CSV table of C-alpha atoms in Angstrom, one decimal:
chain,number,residue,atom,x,y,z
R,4,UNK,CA,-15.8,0.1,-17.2
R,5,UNK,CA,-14.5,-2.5,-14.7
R,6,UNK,CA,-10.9,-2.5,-16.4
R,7,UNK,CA,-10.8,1.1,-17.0
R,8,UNK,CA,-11.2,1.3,-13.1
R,9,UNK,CA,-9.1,-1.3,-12.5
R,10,UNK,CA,-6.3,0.6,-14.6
R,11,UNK,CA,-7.1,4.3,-13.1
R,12,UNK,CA,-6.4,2.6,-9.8
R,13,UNK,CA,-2.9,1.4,-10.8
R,14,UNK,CA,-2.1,4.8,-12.2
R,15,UNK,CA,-3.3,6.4,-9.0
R,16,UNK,CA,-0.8,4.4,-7.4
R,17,UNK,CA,1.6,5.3,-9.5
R,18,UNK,CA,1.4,8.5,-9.6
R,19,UNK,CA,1.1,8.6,-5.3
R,20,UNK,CA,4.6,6.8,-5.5
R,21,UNK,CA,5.9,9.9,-7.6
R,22,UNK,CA,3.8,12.4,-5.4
R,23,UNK,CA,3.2,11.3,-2.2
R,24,UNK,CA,-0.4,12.8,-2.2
R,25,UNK,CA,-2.9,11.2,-0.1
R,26,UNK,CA,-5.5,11.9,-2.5
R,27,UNK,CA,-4.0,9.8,-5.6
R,28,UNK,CA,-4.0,7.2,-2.5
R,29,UNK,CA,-7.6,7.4,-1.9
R,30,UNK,CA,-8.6,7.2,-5.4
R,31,UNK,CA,-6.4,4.0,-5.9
R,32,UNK,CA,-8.4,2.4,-3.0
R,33,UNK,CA,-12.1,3.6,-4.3
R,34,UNK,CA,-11.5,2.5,-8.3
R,35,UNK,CA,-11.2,-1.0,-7.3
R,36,UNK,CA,-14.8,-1.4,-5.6
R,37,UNK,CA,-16.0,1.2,-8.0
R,38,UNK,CA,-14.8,-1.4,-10.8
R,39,UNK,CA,-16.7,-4.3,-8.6
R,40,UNK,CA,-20.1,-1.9,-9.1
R,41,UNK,CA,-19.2,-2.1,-12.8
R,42,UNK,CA,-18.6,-5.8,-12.9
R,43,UNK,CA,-21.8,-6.3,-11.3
R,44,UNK,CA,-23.7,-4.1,-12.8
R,45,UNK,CA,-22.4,-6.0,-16.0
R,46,UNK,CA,-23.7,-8.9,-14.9
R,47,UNK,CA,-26.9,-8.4,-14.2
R,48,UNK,CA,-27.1,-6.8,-17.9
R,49,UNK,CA,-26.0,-9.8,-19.7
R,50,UNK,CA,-28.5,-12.2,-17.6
R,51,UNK,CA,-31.3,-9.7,-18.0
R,52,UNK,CA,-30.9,-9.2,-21.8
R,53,UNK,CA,-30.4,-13.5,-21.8
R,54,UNK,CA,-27.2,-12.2,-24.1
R,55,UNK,CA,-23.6,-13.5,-23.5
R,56,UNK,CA,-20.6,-14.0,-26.0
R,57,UNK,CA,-17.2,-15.7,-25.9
R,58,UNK,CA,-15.9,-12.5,-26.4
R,59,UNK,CA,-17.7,-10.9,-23.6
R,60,UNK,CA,-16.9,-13.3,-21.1
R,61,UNK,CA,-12.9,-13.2,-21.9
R,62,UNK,CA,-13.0,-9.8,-21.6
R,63,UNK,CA,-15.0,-9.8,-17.9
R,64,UNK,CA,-12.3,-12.2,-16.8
R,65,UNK,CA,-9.3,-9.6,-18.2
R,66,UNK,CA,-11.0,-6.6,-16.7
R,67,UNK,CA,-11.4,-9.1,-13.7
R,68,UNK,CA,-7.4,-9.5,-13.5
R,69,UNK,CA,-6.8,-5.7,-14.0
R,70,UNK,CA,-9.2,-4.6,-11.3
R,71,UNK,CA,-8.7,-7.3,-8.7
R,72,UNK,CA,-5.6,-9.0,-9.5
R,73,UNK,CA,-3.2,-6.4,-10.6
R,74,UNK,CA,-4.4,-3.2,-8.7
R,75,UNK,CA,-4.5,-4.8,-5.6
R,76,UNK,CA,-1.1,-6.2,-5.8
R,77,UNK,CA,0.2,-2.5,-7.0
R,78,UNK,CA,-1.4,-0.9,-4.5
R,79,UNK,CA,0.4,-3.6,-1.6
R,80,UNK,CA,3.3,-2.5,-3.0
R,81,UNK,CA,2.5,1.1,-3.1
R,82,UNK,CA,2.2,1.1,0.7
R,83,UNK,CA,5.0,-0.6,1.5
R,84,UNK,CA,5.4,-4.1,0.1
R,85,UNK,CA,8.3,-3.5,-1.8
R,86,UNK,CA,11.4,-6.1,-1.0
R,87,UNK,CA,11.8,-9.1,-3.5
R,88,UNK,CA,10.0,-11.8,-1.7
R,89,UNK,CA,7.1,-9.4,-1.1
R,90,UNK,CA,7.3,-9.0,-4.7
R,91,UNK,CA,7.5,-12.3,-5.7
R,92,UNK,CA,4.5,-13.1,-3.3
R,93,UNK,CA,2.3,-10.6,-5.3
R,94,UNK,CA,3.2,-11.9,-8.9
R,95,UNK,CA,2.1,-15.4,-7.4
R,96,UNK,CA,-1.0,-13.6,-6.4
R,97,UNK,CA,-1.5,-11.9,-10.1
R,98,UNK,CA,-0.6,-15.2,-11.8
R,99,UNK,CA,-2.9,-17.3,-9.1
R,100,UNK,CA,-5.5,-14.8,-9.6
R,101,UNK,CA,-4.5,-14.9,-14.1
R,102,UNK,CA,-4.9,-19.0,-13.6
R,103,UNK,CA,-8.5,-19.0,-11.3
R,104,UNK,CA,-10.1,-16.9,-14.4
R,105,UNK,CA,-8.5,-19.0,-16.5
R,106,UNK,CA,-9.9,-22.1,-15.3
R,107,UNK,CA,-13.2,-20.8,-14.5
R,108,UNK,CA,-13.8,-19.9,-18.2
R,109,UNK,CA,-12.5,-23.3,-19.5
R,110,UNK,CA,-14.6,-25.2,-16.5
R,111,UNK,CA,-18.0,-23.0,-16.0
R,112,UNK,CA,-20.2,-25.3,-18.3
R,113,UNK,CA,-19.1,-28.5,-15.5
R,114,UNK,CA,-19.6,-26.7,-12.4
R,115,UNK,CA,-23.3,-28.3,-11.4
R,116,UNK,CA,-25.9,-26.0,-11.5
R,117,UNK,CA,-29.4,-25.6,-9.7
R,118,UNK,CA,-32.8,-25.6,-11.2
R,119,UNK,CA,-32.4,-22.3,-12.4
R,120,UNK,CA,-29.0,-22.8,-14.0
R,121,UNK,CA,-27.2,-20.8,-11.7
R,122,UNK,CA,-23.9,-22.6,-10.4
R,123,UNK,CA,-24.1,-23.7,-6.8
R,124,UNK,CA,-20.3,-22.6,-5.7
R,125,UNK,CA,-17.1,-21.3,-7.0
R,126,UNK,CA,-14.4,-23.0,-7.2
R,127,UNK,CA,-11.8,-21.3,-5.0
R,128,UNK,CA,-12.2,-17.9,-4.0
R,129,UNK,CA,-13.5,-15.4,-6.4
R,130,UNK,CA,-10.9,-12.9,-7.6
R,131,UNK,CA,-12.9,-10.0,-6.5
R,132,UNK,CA,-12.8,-11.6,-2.9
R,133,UNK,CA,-9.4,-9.8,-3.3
R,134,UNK,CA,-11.1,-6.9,-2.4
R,135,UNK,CA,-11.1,-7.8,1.7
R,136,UNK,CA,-7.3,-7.6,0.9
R,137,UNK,CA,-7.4,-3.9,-0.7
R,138,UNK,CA,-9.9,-3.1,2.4
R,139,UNK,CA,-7.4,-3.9,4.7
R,140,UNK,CA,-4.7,-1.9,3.2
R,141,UNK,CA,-7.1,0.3,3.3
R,142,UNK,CA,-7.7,0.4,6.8
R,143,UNK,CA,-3.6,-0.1,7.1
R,144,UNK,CA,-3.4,3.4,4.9
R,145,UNK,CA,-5.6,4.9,7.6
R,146,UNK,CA,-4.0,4.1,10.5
R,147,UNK,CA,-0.7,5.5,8.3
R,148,UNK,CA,0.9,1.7,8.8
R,149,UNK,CA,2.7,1.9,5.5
R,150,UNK,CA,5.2,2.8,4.1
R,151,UNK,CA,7.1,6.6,4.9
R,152,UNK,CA,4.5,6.7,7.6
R,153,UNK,CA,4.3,4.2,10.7
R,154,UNK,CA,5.6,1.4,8.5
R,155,UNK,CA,3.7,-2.0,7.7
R,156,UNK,CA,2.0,-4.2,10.5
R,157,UNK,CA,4.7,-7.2,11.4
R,158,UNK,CA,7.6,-5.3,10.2
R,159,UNK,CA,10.0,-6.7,8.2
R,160,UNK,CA,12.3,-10.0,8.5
R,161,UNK,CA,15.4,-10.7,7.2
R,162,UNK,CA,15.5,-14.8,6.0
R,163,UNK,CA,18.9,-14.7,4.7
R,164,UNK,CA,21.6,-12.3,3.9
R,165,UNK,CA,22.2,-8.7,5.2
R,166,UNK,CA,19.7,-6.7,6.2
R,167,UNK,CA,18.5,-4.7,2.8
R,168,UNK,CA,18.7,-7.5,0.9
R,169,UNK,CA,16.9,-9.9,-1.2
R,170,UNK,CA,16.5,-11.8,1.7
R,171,UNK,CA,13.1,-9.5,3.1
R,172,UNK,CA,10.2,-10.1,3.3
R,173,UNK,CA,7.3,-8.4,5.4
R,174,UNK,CA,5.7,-11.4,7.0
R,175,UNK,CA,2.3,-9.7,5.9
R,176,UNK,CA,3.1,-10.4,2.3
R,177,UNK,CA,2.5,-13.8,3.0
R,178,UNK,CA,-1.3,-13.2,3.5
R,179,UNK,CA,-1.2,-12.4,-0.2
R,180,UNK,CA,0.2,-15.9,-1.0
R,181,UNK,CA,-2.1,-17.6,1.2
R,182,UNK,CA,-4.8,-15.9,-0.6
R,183,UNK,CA,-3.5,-16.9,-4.2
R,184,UNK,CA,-3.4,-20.3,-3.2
R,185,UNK,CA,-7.1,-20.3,-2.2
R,186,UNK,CA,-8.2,-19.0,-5.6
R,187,UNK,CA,-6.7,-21.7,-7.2
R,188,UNK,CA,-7.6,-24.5,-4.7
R,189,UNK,CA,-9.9,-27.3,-6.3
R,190,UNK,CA,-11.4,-28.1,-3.0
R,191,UNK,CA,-11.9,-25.2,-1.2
R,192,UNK,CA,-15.8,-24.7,-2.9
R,193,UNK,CA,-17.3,-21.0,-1.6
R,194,UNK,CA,-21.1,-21.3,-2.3
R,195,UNK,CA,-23.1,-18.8,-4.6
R,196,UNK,CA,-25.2,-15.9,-3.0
């Protein structure tokens, strides 16, 4: 149910770019976290039943990408993170976000654990952390700072060419890229609730 969230969300978006209705807007920020409840929920299932497959951990870490890689990066450029660099900024983030799962699967049995088995930290941020990022576009959609409305926090800045160009970027996007790069960070260890 996570990645069926996770691809409602990105269709809600979609369908608010072709619409404009507020509501398709509001659903495409609620599926995420709704998908985060499923994760969870998920979870706790597999660890209660002491039940966990191969299978069923790749496809936690696909639903993962769907719900908090790609439908947060669709909906930053449904409100208004459009120009190439802000694109290119949120592929980083999807493929940062495509390589953390990645190497969490392939590195989960050498993480150390405690007595009860349970890892002590992640390794770089968790994907769903990417959910402080849909909360503030949240809170962005609110206020009507995107895109047809009040227009993004920090504006946009031209880095090379004319004005319109592929030379744009909105200096917010960047917070995207900073976050990709902590997913991925060896060092940067966020410890387990």
């Amino acid at each position: 149910m996570n990645g069926v969230c996770g691809s409602f969300s990105i269709f809600s978006s979609a369908q608010y770019l072709v619409t404009n209705d507020d509501e398709c807007l509001r659903w495409a920020f609620a599926l995420p976290l709704a998908g985060l409840m499923f994760d969870f929920f998920d979870g706790k299932v597999a660890r209660w039943r002491k039940s966990s497959s191969l299978l069923g951990q790749e496809l936690d870490s696909l639903a993962d990408l769907i719900s908090f890689g790609v439908a947060p990066a669709v909906l930053a450029f449904t409100v208004g993170l459009r120009t190439y660099l802000d694109t290119v900024c949120l592929t980083g983030f999807i493929c940062c976000g495509l390589a953390r799962l990645a190497r969490f699967n392939a590195t989960v049995a050498a993480v150390p654990k405690d007595a009860g088995g349970k890892a002590r930290y992640f390794e770089g941020l968790p994907i769903p952390s990417s959910l402080t990022l849909v909360a503030i576009l949240y809170y962005w959609a609110r206020q009507g700072w995107i895109e047809g409305k009040a227009g993004i926090p920090g504006g946009l800045v031209t880095l090379w060419g004319p004005p319109g160009g592929r030379g744009d970027v909105h200096p917010v996007s960047i917070l995207f890229g900073l976050w990709a790069a902590a997913m991925v960070s060896k060092t940067l260890r966020v410890p387990k609730p």
